[in-house]
């Protein structure tokens, strides 16, 4: 079984947990790639953090874990703390617990992590050094600090770039291989690291063979 970790957000989870956004682009990409894996004969589960630093208070201290299914893909939303910012710390614990629980139930043969948040690096380390399975990075963005990040009109804030740059580097080094939607991201990846471009996936209905 392949486990695909990322910030997959359904409308139900967004509403009940008070998340600031549906993360439509990331959710759609994870869904399409998981469907492609299923169509290729691989069993795949999406493991979603389902949380954010700036979530809204919904009257619950702890949101319980639950499973949803979409187009045949099972999505496990781990438990989430209903307190802003502390929710990020809890996510690291909840994801690792869920990952070991999935491993107890099924044999995990590989992991995919979406981008390079702290939780992605934690899971990549667990997969590589504890589970001893291949770990792939779905690199959807890059963080490269620049001097002009300090300007007020900069789109990429200096603090964000400085915070994510070491996470990106560490996650890239930990993962066995990387795939991305564009070849432009190749410049941040060591030349010896396997790299492929996967711009997108979509299901194609099976064609009927006429006799």
PDB file of N, CA and C in Angstrom, residues 53-134:
ATOM      1  N   UNK A  53      -2.653  26.430  10.920  1.00  0.00           N
ATOM      2  CA  UNK A  53      -2.281  27.294  12.046  1.00  0.00           C
ATOM      3  C   UNK A  53      -3.382  28.288  12.367  1.00  0.00           C
ATOM      4  N   UNK A  54      -4.060  28.779  11.328  1.00  0.00           N
ATOM      5  CA  UNK A  54      -5.082  29.818  11.520  1.00  0.00           C
ATOM      6  C   UNK A  54      -6.492  29.272  11.311  1.00  0.00           C
ATOM      7  N   UNK A  55      -6.775  28.141  11.921  1.00  0.00           N
ATOM      8  CA  UNK A  55      -8.139  27.613  11.821  1.00  0.00           C
ATOM      9  C   UNK A  55      -9.075  28.372  12.767  1.00  0.00           C
ATOM     10  N   UNK A  56     -10.356  28.331  12.448  1.00  0.00           N
ATOM     11  CA  UNK A  56     -11.341  29.015  13.273  1.00  0.00           C
ATOM     12  C   UNK A  56     -11.871  28.114  14.375  1.00  0.00           C
ATOM     13  N   UNK A  57     -12.279  28.727  15.478  1.00  0.00           N
ATOM     14  CA  UNK A  57     -12.821  27.962  16.601  1.00  0.00           C
ATOM     15  C   UNK A  57     -14.227  27.475  16.273  1.00  0.00           C
ATOM     16  N   UNK A  58     -14.458  26.180  16.387  1.00  0.00           N
ATOM     17  CA  UNK A  58     -15.743  25.580  16.057  1.00  0.00           C
ATOM     18  C   UNK A  58     -16.397  24.926  17.273  1.00  0.00           C
ATOM     19  N   UNK A  59     -15.958  25.310  18.468  1.00  0.00           N
ATOM     20  CA  UNK A  59     -16.567  24.791  19.677  1.00  0.00           C
ATOM     21  C   UNK A  59     -16.062  23.431  20.102  1.00  0.00           C
ATOM     22  N   UNK A  60     -15.007  22.945  19.464  1.00  0.00           N
ATOM     23  CA  UNK A  60     -14.441  21.643  19.814  1.00  0.00           C
ATOM     24  C   UNK A  60     -12.954  21.775  20.069  1.00  0.00           C
ATOM     25  N   UNK A  61     -12.524  21.190  21.178  1.00  0.00           N
ATOM     26  CA  UNK A  61     -11.097  21.191  21.474  1.00  0.00           C
ATOM     27  C   UNK A  61     -10.359  20.207  20.578  1.00  0.00           C
ATOM     28  N   UNK A  62     -11.010  19.087  20.253  1.00  0.00           N
ATOM     29  CA  UNK A  62     -10.379  18.069  19.420  1.00  0.00           C
ATOM     30  C   UNK A  62     -11.364  17.546  18.378  1.00  0.00           C
ATOM     31  N   UNK A  63     -10.972  17.621  17.138  1.00  0.00           N
ATOM     32  CA  UNK A  63     -11.766  17.052  16.049  1.00  0.00           C
ATOM     33  C   UNK A  63     -11.290  15.620  15.819  1.00  0.00           C
ATOM     34  N   UNK A  64     -12.206  14.686  15.869  1.00  0.00           N
ATOM     35  CA  UNK A  64     -11.839  13.279  15.771  1.00  0.00           C
ATOM     36  C   UNK A  64     -11.441  12.896  14.352  1.00  0.00           C
ATOM     37  N   UNK A  65     -10.575  11.897  14.241  1.00  0.00           N
ATOM     38  CA  UNK A  65     -10.166  11.375  12.944  1.00  0.00           C
ATOM     39  C   UNK A  65     -11.351  10.666  12.284  1.00  0.00           C
ATOM     40  N   UNK A  66     -11.392  10.718  10.968  1.00  0.00           N
ATOM     41  CA  UNK A  66     -12.437   9.990  10.244  1.00  0.00           C
ATOM     42  C   UNK A  66     -11.971   9.732   8.812  1.00  0.00           C
ATOM     43  N   UNK A  67     -12.685   8.850   8.130  1.00  0.00           N
ATOM     44  CA  UNK A  67     -12.339   8.458   6.764  1.00  0.00           C
ATOM     45  C   UNK A  67     -13.454   8.887   5.812  1.00  0.00           C
ATOM     46  N   UNK A  68     -13.056   9.453   4.686  1.00  0.00           N
ATOM     47  CA  UNK A  68     -13.972   9.756   3.598  1.00  0.00           C
ATOM     48  C   UNK A  68     -13.480   9.029   2.351  1.00  0.00           C
ATOM     49  N   UNK A  69     -14.348   8.845   1.386  1.00  0.00           N
ATOM     50  CA  UNK A  69     -13.956   8.229   0.119  1.00  0.00           C
ATOM     51  C   UNK A  69     -14.418   9.111  -1.035  1.00  0.00           C
ATOM     52  N   UNK A  70     -13.537   9.236  -2.027  1.00  0.00           N
ATOM     53  CA  UNK A  70     -13.873  10.024  -3.207  1.00  0.00           C
ATOM     54  C   UNK A  70     -13.307   9.329  -4.435  1.00  0.00           C
ATOM     55  N   UNK A  71     -14.187   8.972  -5.342  1.00  0.00           N
ATOM     56  CA  UNK A  71     -13.793   8.278  -6.574  1.00  0.00           C
ATOM     57  C   UNK A  71     -12.950   7.035  -6.281  1.00  0.00           C
ATOM     58  N   UNK A  72     -13.332   6.322  -5.237  1.00  0.00           N
ATOM     59  CA  UNK A  72     -12.645   5.088  -4.898  1.00  0.00           C
ATOM     60  C   UNK A  72     -11.391   5.260  -4.063  1.00  0.00           C
ATOM     61  N   UNK A  73     -10.996   6.503  -3.789  1.00  0.00           N
ATOM     62  CA  UNK A  73      -9.785   6.767  -3.014  1.00  0.00           C
ATOM     63  C   UNK A  73     -10.157   7.014  -1.546  1.00  0.00           C
ATOM     64  N   UNK A  74      -9.643   6.213  -0.617  1.00  0.00           N
ATOM     65  CA  UNK A  74      -9.905   6.469   0.803  1.00  0.00           C
ATOM     66  C   UNK A  74      -8.996   7.579   1.322  1.00  0.00           C
ATOM     67  N   UNK A  75      -9.601   8.507   2.073  1.00  0.00           N
ATOM     68  CA  UNK A  75      -8.849   9.620   2.656  1.00  0.00           C
ATOM     69  C   UNK A  75      -9.022   9.589   4.167  1.00  0.00           C
ATOM     70  N   UNK A  76      -7.915   9.432   4.877  1.00  0.00           N
ATOM     71  CA  UNK A  76      -7.945   9.439   6.340  1.00  0.00           C
ATOM     72  C   UNK A  76      -7.560  10.822   6.836  1.00  0.00           C
ATOM     73  N   UNK A  77      -8.521  11.518   7.430  1.00  0.00           N
ATOM     74  CA  UNK A  77      -8.254  12.812   8.054  1.00  0.00           C
ATOM     75  C   UNK A  77      -7.890  12.562   9.509  1.00  0.00           C
ATOM     76  N   UNK A  78      -6.659  12.883   9.881  1.00  0.00           N
ATOM     77  CA  UNK A  78      -6.219  12.620  11.250  1.00  0.00           C
ATOM     78  C   UNK A  78      -6.914  13.576  12.206  1.00  0.00           C
ATOM     79  N   UNK A  79      -6.870  13.263  13.488  1.00  0.00           N
ATOM     80  CA  UNK A  79      -7.476  14.133  14.489  1.00  0.00           C
ATOM     81  C   UNK A  79      -6.779  15.489  14.486  1.00  0.00           C
ATOM     82  N   UNK A  80      -7.524  16.534  14.826  1.00  0.00           N
ATOM     83  CA  UNK A  80      -6.974  17.892  14.778  1.00  0.00           C
ATOM     84  C   UNK A  80      -7.348  18.653  16.041  1.00  0.00           C
ATOM     85  N   UNK A  81      -6.388  19.380  16.584  1.00  0.00           N
ATOM     86  CA  UNK A  81      -6.625  20.223  17.743  1.00  0.00           C
ATOM     87  C   UNK A  81      -7.316  21.505  17.282  1.00  0.00           C
ATOM     88  N   UNK A  82      -8.371  21.896  17.981  1.00  0.00           N
ATOM     89  CA  UNK A  82      -9.159  23.053  17.571  1.00  0.00           C
ATOM     90  C   UNK A  82      -8.626  24.388  18.039  1.00  0.00           C
ATOM     91  N   UNK A  83      -7.370  24.450  18.434  1.00  0.00           N
ATOM     92  CA  UNK A  83      -6.764  25.688  18.927  1.00  0.00           C
ATOM     93  C   UNK A  83      -5.754  26.190  17.903  1.00  0.00           C
ATOM     94  N   UNK A  84      -5.927  27.414  17.397  1.00  0.00           N
ATOM     95  CA  UNK A  84      -4.991  27.942  16.399  1.00  0.00           C
ATOM     96  C   UNK A  84      -3.543  27.862  16.867  1.00  0.00           C
ATOM     97  N   UNK A  85      -2.653  27.588  15.922  1.00  0.00           N
ATOM     98  CA  UNK A  85      -1.204  27.481  16.103  1.00  0.00           C
ATOM     99  C   UNK A  85      -0.801  26.219  16.885  1.00  0.00           C
ATOM    100  N   UNK A  86      -1.443  25.938  18.009  1.00  0.00           N
ATOM    101  CA  UNK A  86      -1.156  24.683  18.694  1.00  0.00           C
ATOM    102  C   UNK A  86      -1.561  23.490  17.834  1.00  0.00           C
ATOM    103  N   UNK A  87      -2.488  23.736  16.923  1.00  0.00           N
ATOM    104  CA  UNK A  87      -2.939  22.686  16.015  1.00  0.00           C
ATOM    105  C   UNK A  87      -1.799  22.156  15.154  1.00  0.00           C
ATOM    106  N   UNK A  88      -0.832  23.021  14.824  1.00  0.00           N
ATOM    107  CA  UNK A  88       0.306  22.595  14.000  1.00  0.00           C
ATOM    108  C   UNK A  88       1.184  21.608  14.763  1.00  0.00           C
ATOM    109  N   UNK A  89       1.389  21.858  16.048  1.00  0.00           N
ATOM    110  CA  UNK A  89       2.192  20.947  16.862  1.00  0.00           C
ATOM    111  C   UNK A  89       1.501  19.593  17.011  1.00  0.00           C
ATOM    112  N   UNK A  90       0.196  19.625  17.238  1.00  0.00           N
ATOM    113  CA  UNK A  90      -0.546  18.381  17.394  1.00  0.00           C
ATOM    114  C   UNK A  90      -0.535  17.569  16.103  1.00  0.00           C
ATOM    115  N   UNK A  91      -0.523  18.244  14.959  1.00  0.00           N
ATOM    116  CA  UNK A  91      -0.572  17.554  13.671  1.00  0.00           C
ATOM    117  C   UNK A  91       0.596  16.591  13.504  1.00  0.00           C
ATOM    118  N   UNK A  92       1.780  16.971  13.993  1.00  0.00           N
ATOM    119  CA  UNK A  92       2.946  16.096  13.853  1.00  0.00           C
ATOM    120  C   UNK A  92       2.703  14.763  14.585  1.00  0.00           C
ATOM    121  N   UNK A  93       2.123  14.860  15.777  1.00  0.00           N
ATOM    122  CA  UNK A  93       1.851  13.671  16.582  1.00  0.00           C
ATOM    123  C   UNK A  93       0.750  12.825  15.954  1.00  0.00           C
ATOM    124  N   UNK A  94      -0.330  13.498  15.565  1.00  0.00           N
ATOM    125  CA  UNK A  94      -1.492  12.790  15.026  1.00  0.00           C
ATOM    126  C   UNK A  94      -1.160  12.050  13.739  1.00  0.00           C
ATOM    127  N   UNK A  95      -0.371  12.661  12.885  1.00  0.00           N
ATOM    128  CA  UNK A  95      -0.020  12.032  11.610  1.00  0.00           C
ATOM    129  C   UNK A  95       0.856  10.801  11.832  1.00  0.00           C
ATOM    130  N   UNK A  96       1.830  10.894  12.711  1.00  0.00           N
ATOM    131  CA  UNK A  96       2.709   9.756  12.974  1.00  0.00           C
ATOM    132  C   UNK A  96       1.921   8.600  13.593  1.00  0.00           C
ATOM    133  N   UNK A  97       1.022   8.909  14.523  1.00  0.00           N
ATOM    134  CA  UNK A  97       0.180   7.868  15.119  1.00  0.00           C
ATOM    135  C   UNK A  97      -0.658   7.184  14.043  1.00  0.00           C
ATOM    136  N   UNK A  98      -1.274   7.982  13.174  1.00  0.00           N
ATOM    137  CA  UNK A  98      -2.111   7.428  12.107  1.00  0.00           C
ATOM    138  C   UNK A  98      -1.284   6.587  11.141  1.00  0.00           C
ATOM    139  N   UNK A  99      -0.061   7.031  10.861  1.00  0.00           N
ATOM    140  CA  UNK A  99       0.801   6.303   9.947  1.00  0.00           C
ATOM    141  C   UNK A  99       1.162   4.923  10.499  1.00  0.00           C
ATOM    142  N   UNK A 100       1.488   4.864  11.773  1.00  0.00           N
ATOM    143  CA  UNK A 100       1.808   3.576  12.389  1.00  0.00           C
ATOM    144  C   UNK A 100       0.568   2.685  12.467  1.00  0.00           C
ATOM    145  N   UNK A 101      -0.601   3.289  12.647  1.00  0.00           N
ATOM    146  CA  UNK A 101      -1.840   2.506  12.679  1.00  0.00           C
ATOM    147  C   UNK A 101      -2.129   1.906  11.299  1.00  0.00           C
ATOM    148  N   UNK A 102      -1.913   2.682  10.248  1.00  0.00           N
ATOM    149  CA  UNK A 102      -2.091   2.151   8.895  1.00  0.00           C
ATOM    150  C   UNK A 102      -1.105   1.022   8.627  1.00  0.00           C
ATOM    151  N   UNK A 103       0.122   1.197   9.111  1.00  0.00           N
ATOM    152  CA  UNK A 103       1.140   0.159   8.921  1.00  0.00           C
ATOM    153  C   UNK A 103       0.779  -1.114   9.669  1.00  0.00           C
ATOM    154  N   UNK A 104       0.132  -0.975  10.823  1.00  0.00           N
ATOM    155  CA  UNK A 104      -0.275  -2.151  11.591  1.00  0.00           C
ATOM    156  C   UNK A 104      -1.351  -2.949  10.841  1.00  0.00           C
ATOM    157  N   UNK A 105      -2.190  -2.235  10.083  1.00  0.00           N
ATOM    158  CA  UNK A 105      -3.289  -2.882   9.379  1.00  0.00           C
ATOM    159  C   UNK A 105      -2.894  -3.406   7.996  1.00  0.00           C
ATOM    160  N   UNK A 106      -2.007  -2.674   7.321  1.00  0.00           N
ATOM    161  CA  UNK A 106      -1.604  -3.047   5.962  1.00  0.00           C
ATOM    162  C   UNK A 106      -0.105  -2.851   5.785  1.00  0.00           C
ATOM    163  N   UNK A 107       0.473  -3.580   4.866  1.00  0.00           N
ATOM    164  CA  UNK A 107       1.889  -3.417   4.563  1.00  0.00           C
ATOM    165  C   UNK A 107       2.089  -2.179   3.714  1.00  0.00           C
ATOM    166  N   UNK A 108       2.858  -1.231   4.220  1.00  0.00           N
ATOM    167  CA  UNK A 108       3.158  -0.002   3.487  1.00  0.00           C
ATOM    168  C   UNK A 108       4.395  -0.248   2.635  1.00  0.00           C
ATOM    169  N   UNK A 109       4.249  -0.046   1.320  1.00  0.00           N
ATOM    170  CA  UNK A 109       5.348  -0.295   0.393  1.00  0.00           C
ATOM    171  C   UNK A 109       6.006   0.993  -0.094  1.00  0.00           C
ATOM    172  N   UNK A 110       5.378   2.136   0.181  1.00  0.00           N
ATOM    173  CA  UNK A 110       5.955   3.400  -0.260  1.00  0.00           C
ATOM    174  C   UNK A 110       5.184   4.580   0.308  1.00  0.00           C
ATOM    175  N   UNK A 111       5.848   5.725   0.356  1.00  0.00           N
ATOM    176  CA  UNK A 111       5.236   6.949   0.852  1.00  0.00           C
ATOM    177  C   UNK A 111       5.442   8.076  -0.157  1.00  0.00           C
ATOM    178  N   UNK A 112       4.457   8.949  -0.252  1.00  0.00           N
ATOM    179  CA  UNK A 112       4.580  10.183  -1.021  1.00  0.00           C
ATOM    180  C   UNK A 112       4.236  11.340  -0.088  1.00  0.00           C
ATOM    181  N   UNK A 113       5.071  12.360  -0.064  1.00  0.00           N
ATOM    182  CA  UNK A 113       4.767  13.548   0.741  1.00  0.00           C
ATOM    183  C   UNK A 113       4.577  14.734  -0.191  1.00  0.00           C
ATOM    184  N   UNK A 114       3.567  15.532   0.114  1.00  0.00           N
ATOM    185  CA  UNK A 114       3.228  16.681  -0.719  1.00  0.00           C
ATOM    186  C   UNK A 114       3.891  17.931  -0.151  1.00  0.00           C
ATOM    187  N   UNK A 115       4.921  18.400  -0.848  1.00  0.00           N
ATOM    188  CA  UNK A 115       5.655  19.606  -0.480  1.00  0.00           C
ATOM    189  C   UNK A 115       6.518  19.420   0.775  1.00  0.00           C
ATOM    190  N   UNK A 116       6.822  20.502   1.484  1.00  0.00           N
ATOM    191  CA  UNK A 116       7.892  20.404   2.488  1.00  0.00           C
ATOM    192  C   UNK A 116       7.575  21.148   3.787  1.00  0.00           C
ATOM    193  N   UNK A 117       6.377  20.920   4.309  1.00  0.00           N
ATOM    194  CA  UNK A 117       6.093  21.400   5.658  1.00  0.00           C
ATOM    195  C   UNK A 117       6.799  20.486   6.667  1.00  0.00           C
ATOM    196  N   UNK A 118       6.824  20.898   7.916  1.00  0.00           N
ATOM    197  CA  UNK A 118       7.501  20.104   8.940  1.00  0.00           C
ATOM    198  C   UNK A 118       6.935  18.692   9.022  1.00  0.00           C
ATOM    199  N   UNK A 119       5.631  18.562   8.926  1.00  0.00           N
ATOM    200  CA  UNK A 119       5.013  17.238   9.029  1.00  0.00           C
ATOM    201  C   UNK A 119       5.449  16.344   7.866  1.00  0.00           C
ATOM    202  N   UNK A 120       5.680  16.938   6.690  1.00  0.00           N
ATOM    203  CA  UNK A 120       6.143  16.157   5.545  1.00  0.00           C
ATOM    204  C   UNK A 120       7.550  15.619   5.792  1.00  0.00           C
ATOM    205  N   UNK A 121       8.405  16.455   6.375  1.00  0.00           N
ATOM    206  CA  UNK A 121       9.758  16.018   6.688  1.00  0.00           C
ATOM    207  C   UNK A 121       9.750  14.911   7.744  1.00  0.00           C
ATOM    208  N   UNK A 122       8.886  15.056   8.756  1.00  0.00           N
ATOM    209  CA  UNK A 122       8.775  14.039   9.800  1.00  0.00           C
ATOM    210  C   UNK A 122       8.375  12.694   9.190  1.00  0.00           C
ATOM    211  N   UNK A 123       7.356  12.710   8.339  1.00  0.00           N
ATOM    212  CA  UNK A 123       6.882  11.470   7.722  1.00  0.00           C
ATOM    213  C   UNK A 123       7.938  10.891   6.773  1.00  0.00           C
ATOM    214  N   UNK A 124       8.636  11.749   6.039  1.00  0.00           N
ATOM    215  CA  UNK A 124       9.703  11.272   5.153  1.00  0.00           C
ATOM    216  C   UNK A 124      10.782  10.553   5.952  1.00  0.00           C
ATOM    217  N   UNK A 125      11.130  11.090   7.111  1.00  0.00           N
ATOM    218  CA  UNK A 125      12.141  10.455   7.966  1.00  0.00           C
ATOM    219  C   UNK A 125      11.648   9.119   8.511  1.00  0.00           C
ATOM    220  N   UNK A 126      10.384   9.066   8.917  1.00  0.00           N
ATOM    221  CA  UNK A 126       9.807   7.815   9.409  1.00  0.00           C
ATOM    222  C   UNK A 126       9.832   6.757   8.305  1.00  0.00           C
ATOM    223  N   UNK A 127       9.421   7.167   7.100  1.00  0.00           N
ATOM    224  CA  UNK A 127       9.387   6.222   5.993  1.00  0.00           C
ATOM    225  C   UNK A 127      10.754   5.699   5.608  1.00  0.00           C
ATOM    226  N   UNK A 128      11.732   6.600   5.550  1.00  0.00           N
ATOM    227  CA  UNK A 128      13.063   6.193   5.094  1.00  0.00           C
ATOM    228  C   UNK A 128      13.850   5.439   6.161  1.00  0.00           C
ATOM    229  N   UNK A 129      13.821   5.932   7.402  1.00  0.00           N
ATOM    230  CA  UNK A 129      14.722   5.383   8.411  1.00  0.00           C
ATOM    231  C   UNK A 129      14.083   4.358   9.345  1.00  0.00           C
ATOM    232  N   UNK A 130      12.755   4.344   9.432  1.00  0.00           N
ATOM    233  CA  UNK A 130      12.078   3.372  10.302  1.00  0.00           C
ATOM    234  C   UNK A 130      11.360   2.311   9.472  1.00  0.00           C
ATOM    235  N   UNK A 131      10.515   2.740   8.527  1.00  0.00           N
ATOM    236  CA  UNK A 131       9.800   1.772   7.702  1.00  0.00           C
ATOM    237  C   UNK A 131      10.698   1.159   6.626  1.00  0.00           C
ATOM    238  N   UNK A 132      11.769   1.870   6.249  1.00  0.00           N
ATOM    239  CA  UNK A 132      12.698   1.403   5.216  1.00  0.00           C
ATOM    240  C   UNK A 132      11.989   1.187   3.881  1.00  0.00           C
ATOM    241  N   UNK A 133      11.161   2.154   3.481  1.00  0.00           N
ATOM    242  CA  UNK A 133      10.447   2.064   2.208  1.00  0.00           C
ATOM    243  C   UNK A 133      10.808   3.282   1.350  1.00  0.00           C
ATOM    244  N   UNK A 134      10.599   3.195   0.027  1.00  0.00           N
ATOM    245  CA  UNK A 134      10.857   4.352  -0.832  1.00  0.00           C
ATOM    246  C   UNK A 134       9.954   5.532  -0.468  1.00  0.00           C
TER     247      UNK A 134
END
